[in-house]
Amino acid sequence: MTPAVSFQKVSRHFGSIRAVDAVDLDIVPGEFFAMLGPSGSGKTTCLRLIAGFEQPTAGSIAIFGERAEGVPPYRRNVNTVFQDYALFPHLNVLDNVAYGLMVKRVGKAERHKAAEEALSLVRLPGYGARRPGQLSGGQRQRVALARALVNQPKVLLLDEPLGALDLKLRENMQEELKSLQKALGITFVFVTHDQGEALSMADRVAVFNDGRIMQIGTPEDIYQRPSTRFVADFVGSSNVLPPDFVQRHAGQRRWASLRPEAIRVGRAANGEGVAARLVSSNYLGATTRLALDADGLKLHAVVPAGAALPAEGEAVLLTFNREHLHLMDEAV
Amino acid sequence: MRSDRGQRAPLGLKIAAACGLLFLHLPILLIFVYAFTTEEKSFVWPPPGLTTQWFAVTWNRPDVWEALSLSVRVAAISTTIALVLGTLCAAAVSRTKFFGRETISLLVILPIALPGIITGIALRSAFSLADIPFSFWTIVLGHATFCVVVVYNNAVARFRRTSGSMIEASMDLGADGFQTFRHIMLPNIATALLAGGMLAFALSFDEVIVTTFTAGQQQTVPIWMLEELIRPRQRPVTNVVAMVVVLVTLLPILFAYYLTRDGDQIAGSGK
């Protein structure tokens, strides 16, 4: 099957800065693909390379099998939902949504009908006569989505679209985007720095760091089986265990990750396990996060709320199942 | 303590303000009054008598029409040149980063910061060095140097407040460069260009110094007025022309003011 988007050794350098460095990537048609990474990791540049706002310094990009280098943004069957929405302030909502059809010279009646349909799709029917300035942040986001979808793109690019929304709205939009993507069957490429968002929405996640992809996989892969220390730390803040520690407990001299919720914290002063001292505890509602110090190694554990907690500074004994200890590929 | 909006200003302050305004505007009113005087050789206060004959006299003087027509044509063409060049320059400076950007920005603004006499002498010596005869076009060129600045300043301020992602959004939605300019950029900078254009037109219309250096035998309205004041013949004609010029330039400026007054929302800020 032809990939929706295919990167082959794609680099984008700005002077001496390697924003994107020899990235290989295949996005499957119809999948919800997330690009996850800290700011400056190259994920947004990758998105802009797909949209056509940037041209690769080296390598080749194909969109549904067609070479994309040198093709301007307006000749690509790809649309973008911008981080700041970029609605046109001098046009009303309906004309904003119909803009893509207007510049393709679709008749007025036809493009307004299509725009109305797109507004219904994002649950904003009847908002056409308003100005972007009269809408709330969440509504603007929906208009930006409708404006992109009305063009029936083959790939929809979303650049941190939920970043400016408050928590409750963000959770609603996450579900809505997901079901919209399922219903339309369009390939979504979603850029985010929020690992929770990437894990909950995407079919597959690419984790970026320093212009390179550290790992591509399903959310479960990324979360349970991180391949590098960076991924383990960035995606859900796993404990990264040094080779010496791992050799003692797993018999292999490798870096390993251990999820905080896989650690059991006991009060026994001696016995089988890792002796540690409780440094502090953070109450998070459903869970409590404990900061621990195991002979100089800083660890985090997450325990369910309501469990009896040791006092700060108290000695504790940590235990975990060997199968939860994930050995990473990264060389020692 | 609170500053009360309804609180009355002290009487002294009111009188001072009234005096200030009178000082500014009374001379203009005097010009209007002298347009109706019966005394034609010198300005005598109070006017010995009132008449409207000078309007007819002015109407029938070909030199008035020539000067007026020249001024309008010069102002219109310099403004048009300024609109095109100023917008292009503003777009380049605000939309891209390149070597020497700040220098270019400064050099564009320089003609309005320099005294007109410097610009005038510089242009005059450049024209004679290049053997360009003084003509309508040398006046236009001289005026365009400072008209560009006005348009550039207005346009650059508006470009700065226009979100760059709006242009990308337009391209992303299938609009090529021309369509993006036509449907997105132009509506967003239109009021700024209108205001800049009006101001440029007004500046060109009453320019004296640069014009004296770049004009040959032609007379624009301000030059014609200066000449008229020297020879005492049908003096009130100058006042009639001044009155018409005030009315004609005031109306577009008021119009531009009302047009741009509430159009100042920041274009394309998403949040």
Coordinates of C-alpha atoms in Angstrom, one line a residue:
Chain A
M1 CA 0.0 0.0 0.0
T2 CA 1.2 3.5 -0.8
P3 CA 1.9 5.4 2.3
A4 CA -0.1 8.6 2.9
V5 CA 3.1 10.5 3.7
S6 CA 6.6 9.1 3.2
F7 CA 9.9 10.7 4.3
Q8 CA 13.1 9.3 3.0
K9 CA 16.3 10.6 4.8
V10 CA 14.6 14.0 5.0
S11 CA 16.7 16.8 6.5
R12 CA 15.9 20.5 7.0
H13 CA 18.8 22.5 8.2
F14 CA 18.6 26.2 9.1
G15 CA 22.3 27.3 8.8
S16 CA 24.1 25.1 11.3
I17 CA 20.9 24.1 13.1
R18 CA 19.6 20.7 12.1
A19 CA 15.9 21.2 12.7
V20 CA 15.1 17.9 11.0
D21 CA 18.0 15.4 10.5
A22 CA 17.7 12.4 8.2
V23 CA 14.2 11.4 9.2
D24 CA 12.6 8.3 7.7
L25 CA 8.9 8.0 8.2
D26 CA 5.9 6.2 6.7
I27 CA 2.4 7.3 7.6
V28 CA -0.3 4.8 6.8
P29 CA -3.4 6.1 4.9
G30 CA -6.3 6.6 7.3
E31 CA -4.3 6.5 10.5
F32 CA -4.2 9.0 13.3
F33 CA -0.5 9.8 13.6
A34 CA 1.0 11.9 16.3
M35 CA 4.4 13.6 16.3
L36 CA 5.4 14.0 19.9
G37 CA 8.4 15.8 21.3
P38 CA 9.6 18.8 23.3
S39 CA 9.8 22.2 21.7
G40 CA 12.6 22.5 19.2
S41 CA 12.6 18.8 18.5
G42 CA 11.7 19.1 14.8
K43 CA 8.1 17.9 14.9
T44 CA 6.6 21.2 13.7
T45 CA 9.2 21.5 11.0
C46 CA 8.2 18.0 9.8
L47 CA 4.6 19.1 9.6
R48 CA 5.6 22.2 7.7
L49 CA 7.6 20.0 5.3
I50 CA 4.4 18.0 4.6
A51 CA 2.3 21.2 4.2
G52 CA 4.9 22.7 1.8
F53 CA 5.9 25.8 3.9
E54 CA 9.4 24.4 4.2
Q55 CA 11.5 22.6 1.6
P56 CA 13.8 19.8 2.6
T57 CA 17.6 20.5 2.5
A58 CA 18.1 16.8 1.6
G59 CA 16.0 13.7 1.1
S60 CA 12.7 13.2 -0.5
I61 CA 9.0 13.5 0.6
A62 CA 6.1 11.7 -1.1
I63 CA 2.4 12.4 -0.5
F64 CA 0.3 9.4 -1.7
G65 CA 3.2 8.4 -3.9
E66 CA 3.7 11.8 -5.5
R67 CA 7.0 13.6 -5.1
A68 CA 6.3 16.7 -3.0
E69 CA 9.6 18.6 -3.2
G70 CA 9.2 21.9 -5.0
V71 CA 5.4 21.6 -5.0
P72 CA 4.0 24.8 -3.4
P73 CA 1.5 24.6 -0.5
Y74 CA -1.4 25.6 -2.7
R75 CA -1.0 22.7 -5.1
R76 CA -0.9 20.0 -2.3
N77 CA -4.0 18.1 -1.3
V78 CA -3.1 18.7 2.3
N79 CA -4.6 21.1 4.7
T80 CA -3.5 22.5 8.0
V81 CA -5.2 23.5 11.3
F82 CA -2.8 26.2 12.6
Q83 CA -1.8 26.6 16.2
D84 CA -3.2 30.1 16.4
Y85 CA -6.0 29.1 14.0
A86 CA -5.1 31.9 11.6
L87 CA -8.7 32.7 10.8
F88 CA -9.2 35.7 8.4
P89 CA -10.5 38.6 10.6
H90 CA -12.1 40.5 7.7
L91 CA -14.3 37.6 6.6
N92 CA -17.2 36.1 8.5
V93 CA -17.2 32.5 9.6
L94 CA -19.0 31.2 6.5
D95 CA -16.6 32.9 4.1
N96 CA -13.6 31.8 6.2
V97 CA -14.8 28.2 5.8
A98 CA -15.6 28.6 2.1
Y99 CA -12.3 30.4 1.4
G100 CA -10.6 27.2 0.0
L101 CA -13.5 26.6 -2.4
M102 CA -13.7 30.3 -3.3
V103 CA -10.0 30.4 -4.6
K104 CA -10.7 27.2 -6.5
R105 CA -13.6 29.2 -8.2
V106 CA -16.5 27.1 -6.9
G107 CA -19.8 29.0 -7.3
K108 CA -21.1 31.0 -4.4
A109 CA -24.2 28.9 -3.7
E110 CA -22.3 25.7 -3.9
R111 CA -19.4 26.8 -1.7
H112 CA -21.7 28.3 0.9
K113 CA -23.7 25.0 1.1
A114 CA -20.4 23.0 1.5
A115 CA -19.3 25.5 4.2
E116 CA -22.6 25.1 6.1
E117 CA -22.2 21.3 6.0
A118 CA -18.6 21.6 7.3
L119 CA -19.8 23.8 10.1
S120 CA -22.5 21.3 11.1
L121 CA -19.7 18.6 11.0
V122 CA -17.8 20.5 13.7
R123 CA -21.1 21.3 15.6
L124 CA -21.3 25.0 14.8
P125 CA -24.3 25.1 12.5
G126 CA -25.7 28.6 12.1
Y127 CA -22.5 30.4 13.1
G128 CA -21.7 31.5 9.5
A129 CA -22.7 35.2 9.9
R130 CA -20.4 35.8 12.9
R131 CA -17.0 37.3 12.8
P132 CA -14.0 35.3 14.1
G133 CA -13.5 38.0 16.8
Q134 CA -16.9 37.2 18.2
L135 CA -16.1 33.5 18.9
S136 CA -14.5 31.8 21.9
G137 CA -11.2 29.9 21.6
G138 CA -12.9 26.6 21.3
Q139 CA -15.3 27.8 18.6
R140 CA -12.4 29.3 16.6
Q141 CA -10.7 26.0 16.7
R142 CA -13.7 24.3 15.3
V143 CA -14.0 26.9 12.5
A144 CA -10.3 26.3 11.7
L145 CA -11.1 22.6 11.5
A146 CA -14.1 23.1 9.3
R147 CA -12.1 25.5 7.0
A148 CA -9.5 22.7 6.5
L149 CA -12.0 19.8 6.1
V150 CA -14.2 21.6 3.6
N151 CA -11.4 21.0 1.0
Q152 CA -11.6 17.3 1.5
P153 CA -7.9 16.9 2.1
K154 CA -6.1 13.6 1.8
V155 CA -4.1 14.4 4.8
L156 CA -5.1 16.8 7.6
L157 CA -2.2 18.4 9.5
L158 CA -2.9 19.7 13.1
D159 CA -0.3 21.9 14.7
E160 CA -0.8 21.7 18.5
P161 CA -4.5 22.5 17.9
L162 CA -5.5 22.0 21.5
G163 CA -2.7 24.0 23.1
A164 CA -4.7 27.2 23.7
L165 CA -7.8 25.5 25.2
D166 CA -8.5 24.9 28.8
L167 CA -8.4 21.4 30.3
K168 CA -12.1 20.5 30.1
L169 CA -12.5 21.7 26.5
R170 CA -9.2 20.0 25.5
E171 CA -10.5 16.6 26.7
N172 CA -13.8 17.1 24.8
M173 CA -12.0 18.1 21.7
Q174 CA -9.6 15.1 21.9
E175 CA -12.6 12.7 21.8
E176 CA -14.3 14.7 19.1
L177 CA -11.2 14.9 16.9
K178 CA -10.8 11.1 17.3
S179 CA -14.3 10.3 16.3
L180 CA -14.3 12.8 13.5
Q181 CA -11.1 11.1 12.1
K182 CA -12.8 7.7 12.4
A183 CA -15.9 8.9 10.6
L184 CA -14.1 10.7 7.8
G185 CA -11.3 8.2 7.3
I186 CA -8.8 11.0 6.6
T187 CA -5.2 10.6 7.6
F188 CA -4.6 13.0 10.5
V189 CA -1.1 14.1 11.4
F190 CA -1.1 15.7 14.8
V191 CA 1.8 17.6 16.4
T192 CA 1.9 17.9 20.2
H193 CA 4.3 18.2 23.1
D194 CA 1.7 16.7 25.4
Q195 CA 2.4 12.9 25.8
G196 CA -1.0 12.3 27.3
E197 CA -2.7 13.7 24.3
A198 CA -0.5 11.7 21.9
L199 CA -1.0 8.5 23.7
S200 CA -4.8 8.8 24.1
M201 CA -5.6 9.9 20.5
A202 CA -3.0 8.4 18.1
D203 CA -2.9 5.1 16.4
R204 CA 0.8 5.5 16.2
V205 CA 3.3 8.0 17.8
A206 CA 6.6 9.2 16.6
V207 CA 8.8 10.6 19.4
F208 CA 11.1 13.4 18.3
N209 CA 14.2 14.7 19.9
D210 CA 16.9 17.0 18.4
G211 CA 15.5 16.7 14.9
R212 CA 15.5 12.9 14.9
I213 CA 12.8 10.3 15.5
M214 CA 13.7 8.3 18.6
Q215 CA 11.0 5.8 18.3
I216 CA 7.8 5.1 16.2
G217 CA 5.2 2.8 17.5
T218 CA 1.7 2.3 19.0
P219 CA 1.0 4.3 22.2
E220 CA 1.4 1.0 24.1
D221 CA 4.8 0.3 22.5
I222 CA 6.0 3.8 23.4
Y223 CA 4.7 3.7 26.9
Q224 CA 5.6 0.1 27.9
R225 CA 8.6 -0.5 25.8
P226 CA 10.6 2.7 25.3
S227 CA 13.7 2.1 23.2
T228 CA 15.8 4.9 24.6
R229 CA 16.3 6.8 27.9
F230 CA 14.9 9.9 26.3
V231 CA 11.6 8.2 25.3
A232 CA 11.3 6.6 28.7
D233 CA 11.7 9.9 30.4
F234 CA 9.7 12.1 28.1
V235 CA 6.7 9.8 27.6
G236 CA 5.1 9.4 31.0
S237 CA 8.2 10.0 33.0
S238 CA 9.5 6.4 33.5
N239 CA 12.3 5.7 35.9
V240 CA 15.4 5.3 34.0
L241 CA 17.7 2.7 35.6
P242 CA 21.4 2.7 35.0
P243 CA 23.3 -0.4 33.8
D244 CA 24.8 -1.2 37.1
F245 CA 21.5 -1.3 38.9
V246 CA 19.9 -3.4 36.1
Q247 CA 22.8 -5.9 36.3
R248 CA 22.1 -6.4 39.9
H249 CA 18.4 -7.0 39.4
A250 CA 18.1 -8.4 35.9
G251 CA 21.5 -9.9 35.3
Q252 CA 22.1 -7.8 32.2
R253 CA 24.3 -4.7 31.8
R254 CA 21.8 -2.6 30.0
W255 CA 19.8 0.6 30.5
A256 CA 16.3 -0.2 31.6
S257 CA 13.0 1.6 32.3
L258 CA 10.6 1.0 35.1
R259 CA 7.1 2.6 35.2
P260 CA 6.4 4.5 38.4
E261 CA 3.2 2.6 38.9
A262 CA 5.0 -0.8 38.7
I263 CA 6.9 0.0 41.9
R264 CA 5.4 -1.2 45.2
V265 CA 6.4 0.6 48.3
G266 CA 6.7 -1.5 51.5
R267 CA 7.5 -0.4 55.0
A268 CA 9.6 -3.4 56.0
A269 CA 13.1 -2.3 56.9
N270 CA 14.7 -5.4 55.6
G271 CA 13.9 -8.3 53.2
E272 CA 13.9 -8.9 49.5
G273 CA 13.9 -5.6 47.5
V274 CA 15.6 -2.2 47.1
A275 CA 16.2 -0.2 50.2
A276 CA 15.2 3.4 49.8
R277 CA 14.2 6.5 51.7
L278 CA 11.0 8.6 51.0
V279 CA 12.0 12.1 50.0
S280 CA 8.6 13.6 49.4
S281 CA 5.1 12.8 48.3
N282 CA 2.8 14.7 45.9
Y283 CA -1.0 14.2 46.2
L284 CA -2.5 14.1 42.7
G285 CA -6.1 13.2 43.4
A286 CA -6.5 9.6 42.2
T287 CA -2.9 8.8 42.9
T288 CA 0.0 9.9 45.0
R289 CA 3.4 10.4 43.5
L290 CA 6.4 9.5 45.7
A291 CA 9.9 10.7 45.2
L292 CA 12.4 8.2 46.5
D293 CA 16.1 7.9 47.0
A294 CA 17.6 4.5 46.7
D295 CA 21.2 4.9 47.7
G296 CA 21.7 8.0 45.4
L297 CA 19.4 6.8 42.6
K298 CA 16.4 9.0 42.3
L299 CA 13.2 7.1 41.6
H300 CA 9.5 7.9 41.4
A301 CA 6.6 5.7 42.4
V302 CA 2.9 6.2 41.9
V303 CA 0.6 4.6 44.4
P304 CA -3.2 4.7 44.5
A305 CA -4.8 7.3 46.7
G306 CA -5.9 6.0 50.1
A307 CA -2.9 3.6 50.5
A308 CA -1.2 4.0 53.9
L309 CA 1.9 6.2 53.2
P310 CA 5.2 6.2 55.0
A311 CA 6.3 9.5 56.5
E312 CA 8.8 11.6 54.7
G313 CA 12.4 10.6 55.4
E314 CA 11.3 7.1 56.5
A315 CA 13.1 4.1 55.2
V316 CA 11.1 1.9 52.8
L317 CA 11.6 -1.2 50.7
L318 CA 10.8 -1.1 47.0
T319 CA 9.7 -4.2 45.1
F320 CA 8.7 -4.8 41.5
N321 CA 8.1 -7.6 39.1
R322 CA 11.0 -8.5 36.9
E323 CA 8.8 -8.4 33.7
H324 CA 8.0 -4.8 34.4
L325 CA 11.6 -3.9 34.1
H326 CA 12.0 -3.0 30.4
L327 CA 15.5 -3.4 28.9
M328 CA 16.2 -0.7 26.4
D329 CA 18.0 -1.0 23.1
E330 CA 20.2 2.0 23.8
A331 CA 23.9 1.1 24.0
V332 CA 25.6 1.3 27.4
Chain B
M1 CA -9.2 60.4 45.4
R2 CA -10.9 59.8 42.1
S3 CA -10.8 61.6 38.8
D4 CA -14.4 62.4 38.1
R5 CA -15.3 62.6 34.4
G6 CA -18.0 65.1 35.0
Q7 CA -15.8 67.3 37.1
R8 CA -15.5 70.8 35.7
A9 CA -12.1 72.2 34.7
P10 CA -11.0 75.4 36.4
L11 CA -11.9 78.6 34.6
G12 CA -8.3 79.7 34.0
L13 CA -7.5 76.4 32.2
K14 CA -10.6 76.9 30.0
I15 CA -9.5 80.4 29.0
A16 CA -6.0 79.2 28.3
A17 CA -7.3 76.4 26.1
A18 CA -9.6 78.7 24.2
C19 CA -6.7 81.2 23.6
G20 CA -4.5 78.4 22.3
L21 CA -7.1 77.3 19.9
L22 CA -7.8 80.8 18.7
F23 CA -4.1 81.5 18.2
L24 CA -4.0 78.4 16.0
H25 CA -7.1 79.0 14.0
L26 CA -7.8 82.7 13.9
P27 CA -5.3 83.3 11.1
I28 CA -7.0 80.7 9.0
L29 CA -10.3 82.5 9.5
L30 CA -8.6 85.8 8.6
I31 CA -7.6 84.3 5.3
F32 CA -11.2 83.4 4.6
V33 CA -12.3 86.9 5.5
Y34 CA -9.7 88.5 3.2
A35 CA -11.2 86.5 0.3
F36 CA -14.2 88.7 0.4
T37 CA -12.4 92.1 0.9
T38 CA -12.8 94.9 -1.7
E39 CA -9.2 96.1 -1.1
E40 CA -7.0 94.4 -3.7
K41 CA -3.5 95.8 -3.1
S42 CA -2.8 95.1 0.5
F43 CA -4.5 93.4 3.4
V44 CA -6.3 96.0 5.5
W45 CA -8.1 95.3 8.8
P46 CA -11.0 95.7 9.0
P47 CA -11.9 95.1 5.3
P48 CA -13.2 98.3 3.8
G49 CA -16.1 96.4 2.1
L50 CA -17.2 92.9 1.3
T51 CA -17.6 91.4 -2.2
T52 CA -17.8 88.0 -3.9
Q53 CA -16.3 89.3 -7.1
W54 CA -13.0 87.5 -6.5
F55 CA -14.5 84.1 -6.9
A56 CA -15.5 85.0 -10.5
V57 CA -12.0 86.6 -11.1
T58 CA -10.3 83.5 -9.8
W59 CA -12.5 81.2 -11.9
N60 CA -11.4 83.1 -15.0
R61 CA -7.7 83.2 -14.3
P62 CA -5.9 80.5 -16.4
D63 CA -2.8 80.6 -14.2
V64 CA -4.8 79.4 -11.2
W65 CA -6.2 76.5 -13.2
E66 CA -2.7 75.5 -14.5
A67 CA -1.2 75.5 -11.0
L68 CA -4.1 73.6 -9.5
S69 CA -4.0 71.0 -12.3
L70 CA -0.3 70.6 -12.0
S71 CA -0.5 70.1 -8.2
V72 CA -3.3 67.6 -8.4
R73 CA -1.4 65.6 -11.1
V74 CA 1.9 65.7 -9.3
A75 CA 0.2 64.6 -6.0
A76 CA -1.8 61.9 -7.7
I77 CA 1.1 60.3 -9.5
S78 CA 3.6 60.7 -6.6
T79 CA 1.0 59.1 -4.3
T80 CA 0.5 56.2 -6.7
I81 CA 4.2 55.6 -7.0
A82 CA 4.5 55.8 -3.3
L83 CA 1.6 53.3 -2.7
V84 CA 3.3 50.7 -4.9
L85 CA 6.9 51.2 -3.8
G86 CA 6.0 51.8 -0.1
T87 CA 3.8 48.7 0.1
L88 CA 6.4 46.5 -1.6
C89 CA 9.2 47.8 0.6
A90 CA 7.1 47.4 3.8
A91 CA 6.2 43.8 2.8
A92 CA 9.9 43.0 2.2
V93 CA 11.1 44.5 5.5
S94 CA 8.4 43.1 7.7
R95 CA 7.8 39.6 6.1
T96 CA 11.4 38.4 5.6
K97 CA 14.7 38.6 7.3
F98 CA 17.7 39.5 5.1
F99 CA 21.1 41.1 5.4
G100 CA 20.9 44.9 5.7
R101 CA 17.2 44.9 6.5
E102 CA 17.5 47.6 9.3
T103 CA 19.7 49.7 7.1
I104 CA 17.2 49.7 4.3
S105 CA 14.4 50.5 6.7
L106 CA 16.4 53.5 7.9
L107 CA 17.4 54.7 4.4
V108 CA 13.7 54.6 3.3
I109 CA 12.7 56.8 6.3
L110 CA 15.6 59.2 5.9
P111 CA 14.1 61.6 3.3
I112 CA 11.4 62.7 5.8
A113 CA 14.0 63.1 8.6
L114 CA 16.3 65.2 6.4
P115 CA 15.5 68.8 5.9
G116 CA 13.7 69.4 2.7
I117 CA 16.4 71.7 1.5
I118 CA 19.0 68.8 1.6
T119 CA 16.7 66.5 -0.4
G120 CA 16.1 69.4 -2.8
I121 CA 19.7 70.3 -3.4
A122 CA 20.7 66.6 -3.6
L123 CA 18.0 65.9 -6.2
R124 CA 18.8 69.1 -8.2
S125 CA 22.5 68.4 -8.4
A126 CA 21.7 64.7 -9.3
F127 CA 19.4 65.8 -12.1
S128 CA 21.9 68.3 -13.6
L129 CA 24.7 65.7 -13.2
A130 CA 22.6 63.2 -15.2
D131 CA 21.6 66.0 -17.6
I132 CA 17.9 65.5 -16.9
P133 CA 15.9 68.6 -17.8
F134 CA 13.5 69.8 -15.2
S135 CA 10.0 68.8 -16.0
F136 CA 6.8 67.5 -14.6
W137 CA 8.5 64.2 -13.9
T138 CA 11.4 65.7 -11.9
I139 CA 8.8 67.2 -9.5
V140 CA 7.0 63.9 -9.3
L141 CA 10.3 62.2 -8.5
G142 CA 11.1 64.7 -5.8
H143 CA 7.7 64.3 -4.1
A144 CA 7.8 60.6 -4.3
T145 CA 10.8 60.5 -2.1
F146 CA 8.9 61.6 0.9
C147 CA 5.5 60.2 -0.1
V148 CA 7.1 56.7 -0.1
V149 CA 8.0 57.2 3.6
V150 CA 4.5 58.0 4.7
V151 CA 3.0 55.0 2.9
Y152 CA 5.9 52.8 4.1
N153 CA 5.4 53.8 7.7
N154 CA 1.7 53.1 7.6
A155 CA 2.0 49.8 5.8
V156 CA 4.9 48.5 7.9
A157 CA 2.9 49.1 11.1
R158 CA -0.1 47.2 9.7
F159 CA 2.1 44.4 8.4
R160 CA 3.6 44.0 11.8
R161 CA 0.2 43.5 13.3
T162 CA -0.9 41.0 10.7
S163 CA -0.2 37.4 11.7
G164 CA 2.2 35.6 9.3
S165 CA 0.2 32.4 9.6
M166 CA -2.7 34.0 7.9
I167 CA -0.7 34.1 4.7
E168 CA 0.3 30.5 5.2
A169 CA -3.3 29.6 5.9
S170 CA -4.4 31.2 2.6
M171 CA -1.7 29.3 0.6
D172 CA -2.5 26.1 2.5
L173 CA -6.2 26.5 1.4
G174 CA -5.2 26.7 -2.3
A175 CA -4.6 30.4 -2.9
D176 CA -1.6 31.3 -5.0
G177 CA 0.5 34.4 -4.3
F178 CA -1.7 36.7 -6.3
Q179 CA -5.0 35.4 -4.8
T180 CA -3.5 35.7 -1.3
F181 CA -2.5 39.3 -1.9
R182 CA -5.9 40.1 -3.4
H183 CA -8.2 38.3 -0.8
I184 CA -6.1 38.4 2.4
M185 CA -3.3 41.0 2.4
L186 CA -5.1 43.8 0.6
P187 CA -8.2 43.8 2.8
N188 CA -6.0 43.8 5.9
I189 CA -3.8 46.7 4.8
A190 CA -6.4 48.6 2.8
T191 CA -7.2 51.2 5.5
A192 CA -3.6 51.7 6.3
L193 CA -2.8 52.3 2.6
L194 CA -5.8 54.7 2.4
A195 CA -4.6 56.7 5.3
G196 CA -1.0 56.7 4.1
G197 CA -2.1 57.7 0.6
M198 CA -4.2 60.6 1.8
L199 CA -1.4 61.9 3.9
A200 CA 1.1 61.5 1.0
F201 CA -1.3 63.4 -1.2
A202 CA -1.7 66.2 1.2
L203 CA 2.1 66.4 1.8
S204 CA 2.8 66.6 -1.9
F205 CA 0.0 69.1 -2.5
D206 CA 1.5 71.7 -0.2
E207 CA 5.2 71.0 -0.7
V208 CA 7.3 74.1 -1.4
I209 CA 11.0 73.4 -0.7
V210 CA 11.7 70.3 -2.7
T211 CA 9.5 71.6 -5.5
T212 CA 11.5 74.8 -5.9
F213 CA 14.6 72.8 -6.4
T214 CA 13.1 70.2 -8.8
A215 CA 10.7 72.3 -10.9
G216 CA 11.5 74.2 -14.0
Q217 CA 9.1 76.9 -15.1
Q218 CA 6.1 75.1 -13.8
Q219 CA 4.2 76.4 -10.8
T220 CA 2.4 74.2 -8.3
V221 CA -0.2 75.8 -6.1
P222 CA 2.1 76.7 -3.2
I223 CA 4.7 78.1 -5.5
W224 CA 2.1 80.1 -7.4
M225 CA 0.8 81.5 -4.1
L226 CA 4.3 82.6 -3.1
E227 CA 4.7 84.4 -6.4
E228 CA 1.3 86.0 -6.1
L229 CA 2.2 87.5 -2.7
I230 CA 5.1 89.3 -4.1
R231 CA 3.2 91.3 -6.7
P232 CA 0.3 93.4 -5.5
R233 CA -2.4 92.6 -8.2
Q234 CA -5.7 91.1 -7.3
R235 CA -4.4 89.9 -4.0
P236 CA -7.7 88.3 -2.7
V237 CA -7.4 85.7 -5.5
T238 CA -4.7 84.0 -3.4
N239 CA -7.1 83.9 -0.5
V240 CA -9.9 82.4 -2.6
V241 CA -7.5 79.7 -3.8
A242 CA -6.3 79.1 -0.2
M243 CA -9.9 78.7 0.9
V244 CA -10.7 76.2 -1.8
V245 CA -7.5 74.3 -1.0
V246 CA -8.4 74.1 2.7
L247 CA -11.9 72.8 1.9
V248 CA -10.7 70.3 -0.7
T249 CA -7.9 68.8 1.5
L250 CA -9.9 68.9 4.7
L251 CA -12.7 66.7 3.4
P252 CA -10.6 63.7 2.3
I253 CA -8.6 63.9 5.6
L254 CA -11.8 63.9 7.6
F255 CA -13.1 61.0 5.5
A256 CA -9.9 59.0 6.0
Y257 CA -10.0 59.7 9.7
Y258 CA -13.5 58.3 10.1
L259 CA -12.7 55.4 7.9
T260 CA -9.7 54.2 9.8
R261 CA -11.0 55.2 13.3
D262 CA -12.5 51.9 14.3
G263 CA -10.7 49.7 11.9
D264 CA -7.8 49.2 14.3
Q265 CA -8.4 45.7 15.5
I266 CA -5.3 43.5 15.3
A267 CA -5.6 41.5 12.1
G268 CA -5.2 37.7 12.4
S269 CA -4.4 37.3 16.0
G270 CA -5.9 33.9 16.8
K271 CA -6.2 34.1 20.5

